[in-house]
Amino acid sequence: MAGSALQNTRKIPVLDLQLSSFRDPQVFFHAPTQRWIMCVALSRAHQIAFFGSTNLLQWTELSRFGPSGITGVDYECPNLVEVPIDGGKTAWVLFVSINPGAPQGGSATQYFVGTFDGTRFVPESDTTEFVDFAKDFYALQFFTNVPSGNPVSIGWLNNWQYCQETPANSWRGVMSLPRRISLAPDTTQRLKLIQQPEDLAPLRGTASDATPPSRMDAGSSWETPLPAAAAHEVRISVEIDAQPAGLPPGDKGRSGRFVLNFLNSNEETLSIGFDAFTAQLWLDRGKLKGFSHPFFTNSFSAALTPDQRKITLHIVLDKCSVEVFVNNGQQTGSALLFPATPLDRLRLSATGAGATLSHFELFPLKQTVRAEEGPI
Amino acid sequence: MAGSALQNTRKIPVLDLQLSSFRDPQVFFHAPTQRWIMCVALSRAHQIAFFGSTNLLQWTELSRFGPSGITGVDYECPNLVEVPIDGGKTAWVLFVSINPGAPQGGSATQYFVGTFDGTRFVPESDTTEFVDFAKDFYALQFFTNVPSGNPVSIGWLNNWQYCQETPANSWRGVMSLPRRISLAPDTTQRLKLIQQPEDLAPLRGTASDATPPSRMDAGSSWETPLPAAAAHEVRISVEIDAQPAGLPPGDKGRSGRFVLNFLNSNEETLSIGFDAFTAQLWLDRGKLKGFSHPFFTNSFSAALTPDQRKITLHIVLDKCSVEVFVNNGQQTGSALLFPATPLDRLRLSATGAGATLSHFELFPLKQTVRAEEGPI
């Protein structure tokens, strides 16, 4: 439909079910059936309704999906998107946001992978997955028909539990980085979402020449000041030594952890860590002092590929947020942050087991908000 | 099968699929089909297999369930239980524990409601629910054939993410209170689990005569020392005033909250609070000082019935745990706690909006662990 122009007919609403919990339409053109498709949430019924139209004015209900997955109180913001699978083919992914009642509290976006024939979305299994392992990535939307081929997503970096109470100056709240979306099978052959930041190169300043040692012994750490910048990007690949045989359980036996801290002289620290022997990652904002709220959960975690002691992290730290892309986008964690004082140092630590670094990059990132939009 | 005796034939294993991830059998007698049923986890395949036997020695596979719900890395500890629905009838509930990879990190137990005909479990929808809104209630098991009719559950009050590193003396870890289980439809007519503590009367000492005011204005609080005891039970019903019209969003408009704190003079506090205008509850252990761990999440929350400003809490605070039963067991939250100093005061606060208390009870509870089992 490139180059098409839509005309405002003023015939609105084009669809009215006389329901108060009927909202958030997403409309796209489905080429195989040559019609427009609308996905819309029947929020309180925990269903996504699909409508079809050839003229965008008359709409016919095609099918419904749900209740499915984690319903929470309301379904919101459905998005049905055809997503490339790494190595060819595509699958359809139905994204459904819920609020409140997400397992970590408040709002979250889940997704279902399946097929769509122009009439009905059929999930490939009865499982559900969350888009983000942290708590501040909601109401996911898409840029489609992107020249590069992959759909690009953007989320609201917030949670309804505290979005109206976070510290703010002239404006409150930000969107996520745009993310390039694909699918890849996990170790159980189920298709999972892969999220990578869209090209950050235009924002990068000169790479820091700080170089951590390629080998870090258990108990050692390394530190560098962050270059002065609006935001920072860190890329790191590290492999933790195998767990020695015969260790007891508990701290002594299980603490093969690699930790990345953003910190400052105000005793604040943001901690991102990898527990190698259970293959789990944490993201802990609990030692930042700028905001406290009973719903502002301190830490989040993700289960990575079992028995995999190697990890790749791609981290974008902004003034009041962090986005963590783990193992080339297999998992992402997005969290608001409110340090009382800017975080200005980066520390790497190996605890309990040694670690070998195969890659490290640290970039300052340029500001994207224009000064006339108000102080940050 | 009351009074039956089982004989050890030494013919073990009775069932061997030659799989390393095949575990946690639950066996029960299914009267309508006059055979034994075994539920067992194919952990890494995220399936529950059902086997049947008339002699407990030869087992035939009947069906499989899954992958379904939140799979995490491993399915564990399946339990299929026939549960009474409030007001008559029953439904079958399949409980599936997962670890790691629960949405709040590490381990969690989810459940599916459906039918079981002696061969196949069929869920009534593709939704999944968690048994507990906090993070320390895992590997749920059941006492069945209980004289009172309702199955009674017991969980492991812990999480694999930190169970080997929590502070401990002679023993580490506890089980939950036994819970009487039933089902009831929620406001969307889906059957949800109802969990109530089995009779606590035998443990109760003399009720505290501390009496909070029945009316608490916005901004007011009330405090009482906890009676000296091994543990404490609090029951409270409170209704928050309606939100005044025309308030702005943010702190001023949204802070109609009722907060219950267990605290001490060491500036430690456990906070349980109700945000009336979003009908959400929090449980915050983040201001206790006895244990810090990157996976030891500070706070948890639950979405309650929308637009319901009344709440009933039934709380059992033990030396190192709290179990919160909300609105007669519609939601439960179970969390380990490690105050550096015992919590010895209870405070009630109304913030932002006034509150009317219709019920309050505070009981000391007797110790159940015998002294010879070691210091607590």
Coordinates of N, CA and C in Angstrom, one line a residue, chain A residues 190-365:
Chain A
R190 N 10.8 -24.1 20.7 CA 9.7 -23.2 20.6 C 10.2 -21.8 20.1
L191 N 9.4 -21.2 19.3 CA 9.8 -19.9 18.7 C 9.7 -18.8 19.8
K192 N 10.8 -18.1 20.0 CA 10.8 -17.0 21.0 C 11.2 -15.7 20.3
L193 N 10.7 -14.6 20.9 CA 11.0 -13.3 20.4 C 12.4 -12.9 20.6
I194 N 13.0 -12.3 19.5 CA 14.4 -11.8 19.6 C 14.2 -10.3 19.4
Q195 N 14.8 -9.5 20.3 CA 14.7 -8.0 20.3 C 16.1 -7.4 20.3
Q196 N 16.3 -6.6 19.3 CA 17.7 -6.0 19.2 C 17.4 -4.5 19.0
P197 N 18.2 -3.6 19.7 CA 18.0 -2.2 19.4 C 18.3 -1.9 17.9
E198 N 17.4 -1.1 17.3 CA 17.7 -0.6 16.0 C 19.0 0.2 16.0
D199 N 19.7 0.2 14.9 CA 21.0 0.8 14.8 C 21.3 2.0 15.7
L200 N 22.2 1.8 16.6 CA 22.5 2.9 17.6 C 23.7 3.8 17.0
A201 N 24.3 3.3 15.9 CA 25.5 4.0 15.4 C 25.4 5.5 15.3
P202 N 24.2 6.0 14.8 CA 24.1 7.5 14.7 C 24.2 8.2 16.0
L203 N 24.0 7.5 17.1 CA 24.0 8.2 18.4 C 25.4 8.1 19.1
R204 N 26.2 7.3 18.6 CA 27.5 7.0 19.3 C 28.5 8.1 19.1
G205 N 29.1 8.4 20.3 CA 30.3 9.2 20.2 C 31.5 8.3 20.1
T206 N 32.7 8.9 20.4 CA 33.9 8.1 20.3 C 34.0 7.0 21.4
A207 N 34.3 5.8 21.0 CA 34.4 4.7 21.9 C 35.4 5.0 23.0
S208 N 35.0 4.6 24.3 CA 36.0 4.8 25.4 C 37.2 3.8 25.1
D209 N 38.4 4.3 25.5 CA 39.5 3.4 25.3 C 39.8 2.6 26.6
A210 N 38.9 2.7 27.6 CA 39.1 1.9 28.8 C 39.0 0.4 28.4
T211 N 39.9 -0.4 28.9 CA 39.9 -1.8 28.5 C 40.0 -2.7 29.7
P212 N 39.0 -3.4 30.0 CA 39.1 -4.3 31.2 C 40.1 -5.5 30.8
P213 N 40.7 -6.1 31.8 CA 41.5 -7.3 31.5 C 40.7 -8.4 30.9
S214 N 41.3 -9.1 30.0 CA 40.5 -10.2 29.3 C 40.3 -11.3 30.3
R215 N 41.1 -11.4 31.4 CA 41.0 -12.5 32.3 C 40.8 -11.8 33.7
M216 N 39.7 -12.2 34.4 CA 39.4 -11.7 35.7 C 39.3 -12.9 36.7
D217 N 40.2 -12.9 37.7 CA 40.2 -14.0 38.6 C 39.0 -13.8 39.6
A218 N 38.6 -14.9 40.2 CA 37.5 -14.9 41.2 C 37.9 -13.8 42.3
G219 N 37.0 -13.0 42.6 CA 37.2 -12.0 43.7 C 37.8 -10.7 43.1
S220 N 38.1 -10.6 41.9 CA 38.7 -9.4 41.3 C 37.7 -8.5 40.7
S221 N 38.0 -7.2 40.6 CA 37.1 -6.3 39.9 C 37.9 -5.2 39.2
W222 N 37.2 -4.5 38.3 CA 37.9 -3.5 37.4 C 36.9 -2.3 37.3
E223 N 37.4 -1.1 37.2 CA 36.5 0.0 37.2 C 37.0 1.1 36.3
T224 N 36.0 1.8 35.7 CA 36.4 2.9 34.8 C 35.3 4.0 35.0
P225 N 35.8 5.3 34.9 CA 34.7 6.4 34.8 C 33.9 6.3 33.5
L226 N 32.7 6.6 33.6 CA 31.9 6.7 32.3 C 32.2 8.0 31.6
P227 N 32.4 8.0 30.3 CA 32.6 9.3 29.6 C 31.4 10.2 29.8
A228 N 31.7 11.5 29.9 CA 30.6 12.5 30.0 C 29.7 12.4 28.8
A229 N 28.4 12.1 29.1 CA 27.5 11.9 27.9 C 26.1 11.9 28.5
A230 N 25.1 12.1 27.6 CA 23.7 12.0 28.0 C 23.3 10.6 28.4
A231 N 23.9 9.6 27.7 CA 23.6 8.2 27.9 C 24.8 7.4 27.5
H232 N 24.7 6.1 27.9 CA 25.9 5.2 27.6 C 25.4 3.8 27.1
E233 N 26.3 3.3 26.3 CA 26.1 1.9 25.8 C 27.2 1.0 26.1
V234 N 26.9 -0.1 26.7 CA 28.0 -1.1 27.0 C 27.7 -2.4 26.3
R235 N 28.7 -3.0 25.7 CA 28.6 -4.3 25.1 C 29.7 -5.2 25.7
I236 N 29.3 -6.3 26.2 CA 30.3 -7.2 26.8 C 29.9 -8.7 26.6
S237 N 31.0 -9.5 26.4 CA 30.8 -10.9 26.3 C 31.7 -11.5 27.3
V238 N 31.2 -12.4 28.1 CA 32.1 -13.0 29.2 C 31.7 -14.5 29.4
E239 N 32.7 -15.3 29.7 CA 32.4 -16.7 30.0 C 33.0 -16.9 31.4
I240 N 32.1 -17.5 32.2 CA 32.5 -17.8 33.6 C 33.1 -19.2 33.7
D241 N 34.1 -19.3 34.5 CA 34.8 -20.7 34.7 C 33.7 -21.7 35.1
A242 N 34.0 -23.0 34.8 CA 33.2 -24.0 35.2 C 33.2 -24.1 36.7
Q243 N 32.1 -24.6 37.3 CA 32.0 -24.8 38.8 C 33.0 -25.9 39.2
P244 N 33.9 -25.6 40.1 CA 34.7 -26.7 40.6 C 33.9 -27.9 41.2
A245 N 34.4 -29.1 41.0 CA 33.6 -30.2 41.5 C 33.7 -30.3 43.0
G246 N 32.7 -30.8 43.7 CA 32.7 -31.1 45.1 C 32.5 -30.0 46.0
L247 N 32.1 -28.8 45.5 CA 31.8 -27.7 46.4 C 30.5 -27.9 47.2
P248 N 30.4 -27.4 48.4 CA 29.2 -27.5 49.1 C 28.1 -26.6 48.5
P249 N 26.9 -26.8 48.8 CA 25.8 -25.9 48.4 C 26.0 -24.6 49.2
G250 N 25.2 -23.6 48.8 CA 25.3 -22.3 49.5 C 26.3 -21.4 48.9
D251 N 26.5 -20.3 49.6 CA 27.4 -19.2 49.1 C 28.7 -19.8 48.5
K252 N 29.4 -20.7 49.2 CA 30.7 -21.1 48.7 C 30.6 -21.9 47.4
G253 N 29.5 -22.7 47.3 CA 29.4 -23.5 46.1 C 28.7 -22.9 44.9
R254 N 27.9 -21.8 45.2 CA 27.1 -21.4 44.1 C 27.4 -19.9 43.6
S255 N 28.4 -19.3 44.1 CA 28.5 -17.9 43.9 C 29.4 -17.6 42.7
G256 N 29.3 -18.4 41.6 CA 30.0 -18.0 40.4 C 29.3 -17.0 39.6
R257 N 29.5 -15.7 40.0 CA 28.7 -14.6 39.5 C 29.6 -13.6 38.9
F258 N 29.1 -13.0 37.8 CA 29.8 -11.9 37.1 C 28.9 -10.7 37.2
V259 N 29.4 -9.6 37.8 CA 28.5 -8.5 38.1 C 29.0 -7.2 37.4
L260 N 28.1 -6.5 36.8 CA 28.4 -5.2 36.2 C 27.6 -4.1 37.0
N261 N 28.3 -3.2 37.6 CA 27.7 -2.1 38.3 C 27.9 -0.8 37.7
F262 N 26.8 0.0 37.6 CA 26.9 1.4 37.3 C 26.8 2.1 38.7
L263 N 27.7 2.9 39.1 CA 27.7 3.5 40.4 C 28.1 4.9 40.5
N264 N 28.1 5.5 41.7 CA 28.6 6.8 41.9 C 29.1 6.9 43.4
S265 N 29.6 8.2 43.7 CA 30.2 8.3 45.0 C 29.1 8.6 46.1
N266 N 27.8 8.5 45.7 CA 26.7 8.7 46.6 C 26.2 7.3 47.2
E267 N 27.1 6.3 47.0 CA 26.7 4.9 47.4 C 25.5 4.4 46.7
E268 N 25.3 4.9 45.5 CA 24.2 4.3 44.7 C 24.8 3.3 43.7
T269 N 24.1 2.3 43.4 CA 24.6 1.4 42.4 C 23.4 0.7 41.7
L270 N 23.6 0.5 40.4 CA 22.7 -0.3 39.6 C 23.5 -1.6 39.3
S271 N 22.9 -2.7 39.6 CA 23.6 -4.0 39.4 C 23.0 -4.9 38.4
I272 N 23.8 -5.3 37.5 CA 23.3 -6.3 36.5 C 24.3 -7.5 36.6
G273 N 23.7 -8.7 37.0 CA 24.6 -9.8 37.3 C 24.2 -11.1 36.7
F274 N 25.1 -11.9 36.5 CA 24.9 -13.3 35.9 C 25.3 -14.3 36.9
D275 N 24.4 -15.1 37.3 CA 24.7 -16.3 38.2 C 24.9 -17.5 37.2
A276 N 26.2 -17.8 37.0 CA 26.5 -18.7 35.9 C 26.0 -20.1 36.2
F277 N 26.0 -20.5 37.5 CA 25.8 -22.0 37.7 C 24.3 -22.3 37.7
T278 N 23.4 -21.3 37.8 CA 22.0 -21.5 37.6 C 21.5 -20.8 36.3
A279 N 22.5 -20.2 35.6 CA 22.2 -19.5 34.3 C 21.0 -18.5 34.4
Q280 N 21.1 -17.7 35.4 CA 20.1 -16.6 35.6 C 20.7 -15.3 35.7
L281 N 20.0 -14.3 35.2 CA 20.5 -12.9 35.2 C 19.6 -12.1 36.1
W282 N 20.3 -11.1 36.8 CA 19.5 -10.2 37.6 C 19.7 -8.8 37.1
L283 N 18.7 -7.9 37.4 CA 18.8 -6.5 37.2 C 18.2 -5.9 38.4
D284 N 19.1 -5.2 39.2 CA 18.7 -4.7 40.5 C 18.9 -3.2 40.6
R285 N 17.8 -2.5 40.7 CA 17.8 -1.0 40.9 C 17.6 -0.6 42.3
G286 N 17.6 -1.6 43.2 CA 17.2 -1.3 44.6 C 18.2 -0.4 45.4
K287 N 19.4 -0.2 44.9 CA 20.3 0.6 45.6 C 20.5 2.0 45.0
L288 N 19.4 2.5 44.4 CA 19.4 3.8 43.9 C 18.4 4.6 44.8
K289 N 18.7 5.9 45.0 CA 18.0 6.6 46.1 C 17.0 7.6 45.7
G290 N 16.7 7.8 44.4 CA 15.9 8.9 44.0 C 14.4 8.7 44.0
F291 N 14.0 7.5 44.3 CA 12.5 7.2 44.2 C 12.2 6.0 45.0
S292 N 11.2 6.1 45.8 CA 10.8 4.9 46.6 C 9.3 4.8 46.5
H293 N 8.8 3.6 46.3 CA 7.3 3.5 46.1 C 7.0 2.0 46.4
P294 N 6.0 1.7 47.1 CA 5.7 0.3 47.4 C 5.6 -0.6 46.2
F295 N 5.2 -0.1 45.1 CA 5.0 -0.9 43.9 C 6.3 -0.9 43.0
F296 N 7.3 -0.1 43.4 CA 8.5 0.1 42.6 C 9.5 -1.0 42.9
T297 N 9.2 -2.2 42.4 CA 10.0 -3.4 42.7 C 11.5 -3.2 42.4
N298 N 12.3 -3.7 43.3 CA 13.7 -3.4 43.2 C 14.5 -4.3 42.1
S299 N 14.1 -5.5 42.0 CA 14.9 -6.4 41.2 C 14.1 -7.3 40.4
F300 N 14.7 -7.7 39.2 CA 14.1 -8.6 38.2 C 15.1 -9.6 37.8
S301 N 14.6 -10.7 37.2 CA 15.6 -11.7 36.8 C 15.0 -12.5 35.6
A302 N 15.9 -13.1 34.9 CA 15.6 -13.9 33.8 C 16.3 -15.2 33.8
A303 N 15.7 -16.3 33.4 CA 16.3 -17.6 33.3 C 16.9 -17.7 31.9
L304 N 18.2 -17.9 31.7 CA 18.8 -18.0 30.4 C 18.9 -19.5 30.0
T305 N 19.7 -19.7 29.0 CA 19.8 -21.1 28.5 C 20.5 -21.9 29.6
P306 N 19.9 -23.0 30.0 CA 20.5 -23.9 31.1 C 21.9 -24.3 30.7
D307 N 22.7 -24.4 31.7 CA 24.1 -24.9 31.6 C 25.0 -24.1 30.7
Q308 N 24.6 -22.8 30.3 CA 25.4 -22.0 29.5 C 26.1 -20.9 30.3
R309 N 27.4 -21.0 30.4 CA 28.2 -20.1 31.3 C 28.7 -18.9 30.6
K310 N 28.3 -18.8 29.3 CA 28.7 -17.6 28.6 C 27.6 -16.6 28.4
I311 N 27.8 -15.4 28.5 CA 26.7 -14.4 28.4 C 27.2 -13.2 27.6
T312 N 26.3 -12.6 26.8 CA 26.6 -11.4 26.1 C 25.5 -10.4 26.5
L313 N 26.0 -9.2 26.9 CA 25.1 -8.2 27.4 C 25.2 -6.9 26.5
H314 N 24.1 -6.4 26.1 CA 24.1 -5.1 25.4 C 23.2 -4.2 26.2
I315 N 23.8 -3.2 26.8 CA 23.1 -2.3 27.8 C 23.1 -0.9 27.3
V316 N 21.9 -0.3 27.4 CA 21.8 1.2 27.1 C 21.3 1.8 28.4
L317 N 22.2 2.6 29.0 CA 21.8 3.3 30.3 C 21.5 4.7 29.9
D318 N 20.3 5.2 30.2 CA 19.9 6.5 29.9 C 19.7 7.2 31.3
K319 N 19.3 8.5 31.2 CA 19.2 9.3 32.5 C 18.3 8.6 33.5
C320 N 17.2 8.1 33.0 CA 16.2 7.5 34.0 C 15.7 6.1 33.5
S321 N 16.6 5.4 32.8 CA 16.1 4.1 32.4 C 17.3 3.3 32.0
V322 N 17.1 2.0 32.0 CA 18.1 1.0 31.4 C 17.4 0.0 30.6
E323 N 18.0 -0.3 29.5 CA 17.5 -1.4 28.7 C 18.6 -2.4 28.5
V324 N 18.3 -3.7 28.8 CA 19.4 -4.7 28.8 C 18.9 -5.8 27.8
F325 N 19.8 -6.0 26.8 CA 19.5 -7.0 25.7 C 20.5 -8.1 26.0
V326 N 20.0 -9.3 26.3 CA 20.8 -10.4 26.8 C 21.0 -11.4 25.6
N327 N 22.2 -11.9 25.4 CA 22.4 -13.0 24.4 C 21.8 -12.6 23.1
N328 N 22.2 -11.5 22.6 CA 21.7 -11.1 21.2 C 20.2 -11.0 21.2
G329 N 19.6 -10.5 22.2 CA 18.2 -10.2 22.2 C 17.3 -11.3 22.6
Q330 N 17.8 -12.4 23.1 CA 17.0 -13.6 23.5 C 16.1 -13.2 24.7
Q331 N 16.6 -12.3 25.5 CA 15.8 -11.8 26.6 C 16.1 -10.3 26.7
T332 N 15.1 -9.5 27.1 CA 15.3 -8.1 27.3 C 14.7 -7.7 28.7
G333 N 15.4 -6.7 29.3 CA 14.8 -6.2 30.6 C 14.9 -4.7 30.5
S334 N 13.8 -4.0 30.8 CA 13.7 -2.6 30.7 C 13.1 -2.0 32.0
A335 N 13.9 -1.1 32.6 CA 13.5 -0.6 33.9 C 13.8 0.9 34.0
L336 N 12.8 1.6 34.6 CA 13.1 3.0 35.0 C 14.1 3.0 36.2
L337 N 14.8 4.1 36.2 CA 15.8 4.2 37.3 C 15.8 5.7 37.8
F338 N 15.9 5.8 39.0 CA 16.0 7.2 39.6 C 17.1 7.4 40.6
P339 N 18.4 7.4 40.1 CA 19.5 7.7 41.0 C 19.3 9.1 41.5
A340 N 19.7 9.4 42.7 CA 19.6 10.7 43.3 C 20.7 11.6 42.7
T341 N 21.8 10.9 42.3 CA 23.0 11.5 41.7 C 23.4 10.7 40.5
P342 N 23.8 11.4 39.4 CA 24.1 10.6 38.2 C 25.1 9.4 38.4
L343 N 24.9 8.3 37.8 CA 25.8 7.2 37.9 C 26.9 7.5 36.9
D344 N 28.2 7.5 37.4 CA 29.3 8.0 36.6 C 30.5 7.0 36.6
R345 N 30.3 5.8 37.1 CA 31.4 4.8 37.0 C 30.8 3.5 36.6
L346 N 31.7 2.7 36.0 CA 31.3 1.3 35.6 C 32.3 0.4 36.3
R347 N 31.8 -0.6 37.0 CA 32.6 -1.6 37.6 C 32.2 -3.0 37.1
L348 N 33.2 -3.8 36.8 CA 33.0 -5.2 36.5 C 33.6 -6.1 37.7
S349 N 32.9 -7.1 38.1 CA 33.4 -7.9 39.2 C 33.2 -9.4 38.9
A350 N 34.1 -10.2 39.2 CA 34.0 -11.7 39.2 C 33.9 -12.2 40.6
T351 N 32.9 -12.8 41.0 CA 32.8 -13.3 42.4 C 32.7 -14.8 42.4
G352 N 33.4 -15.5 43.2 CA 33.3 -16.9 43.4 C 33.9 -17.8 42.3
A353 N 34.0 -17.3 41.1 CA 34.6 -18.0 40.0 C 35.3 -17.0 39.0
G354 N 36.3 -17.4 38.4 CA 37.0 -16.5 37.4 C 36.1 -16.3 36.2
A355 N 36.5 -15.3 35.3 CA 35.8 -15.0 34.1 C 36.7 -14.6 33.0
T356 N 36.4 -14.9 31.8 CA 37.2 -14.5 30.6 C 36.3 -13.6 29.7
L357 N 36.8 -12.4 29.5 CA 36.1 -11.4 28.7 C 36.6 -11.6 27.2
S358 N 35.6 -11.7 26.3 CA 36.0 -11.8 24.9 C 35.6 -10.6 24.1
H359 N 34.9 -9.7 24.7 CA 34.4 -8.5 24.0 C 34.0 -7.4 25.0
F360 N 34.4 -6.2 24.8 CA 34.0 -5.1 25.6 C 34.0 -3.8 24.8
E361 N 32.9 -3.1 24.8 CA 32.8 -1.8 24.2 C 32.0 -0.9 25.1
L362 N 32.5 0.4 25.2 CA 31.7 1.4 26.0 C 31.6 2.7 25.1
F363 N 30.4 3.1 24.8 CA 30.2 4.3 24.0 C 29.4 5.3 24.8
P364 N 29.8 6.6 24.6 CA 28.9 7.7 25.0 C 27.8 7.8 23.9
L365 N 26.6 8.1 24.3 CA 25.5 8.3 23.3 C 25.0 9.7 23.4

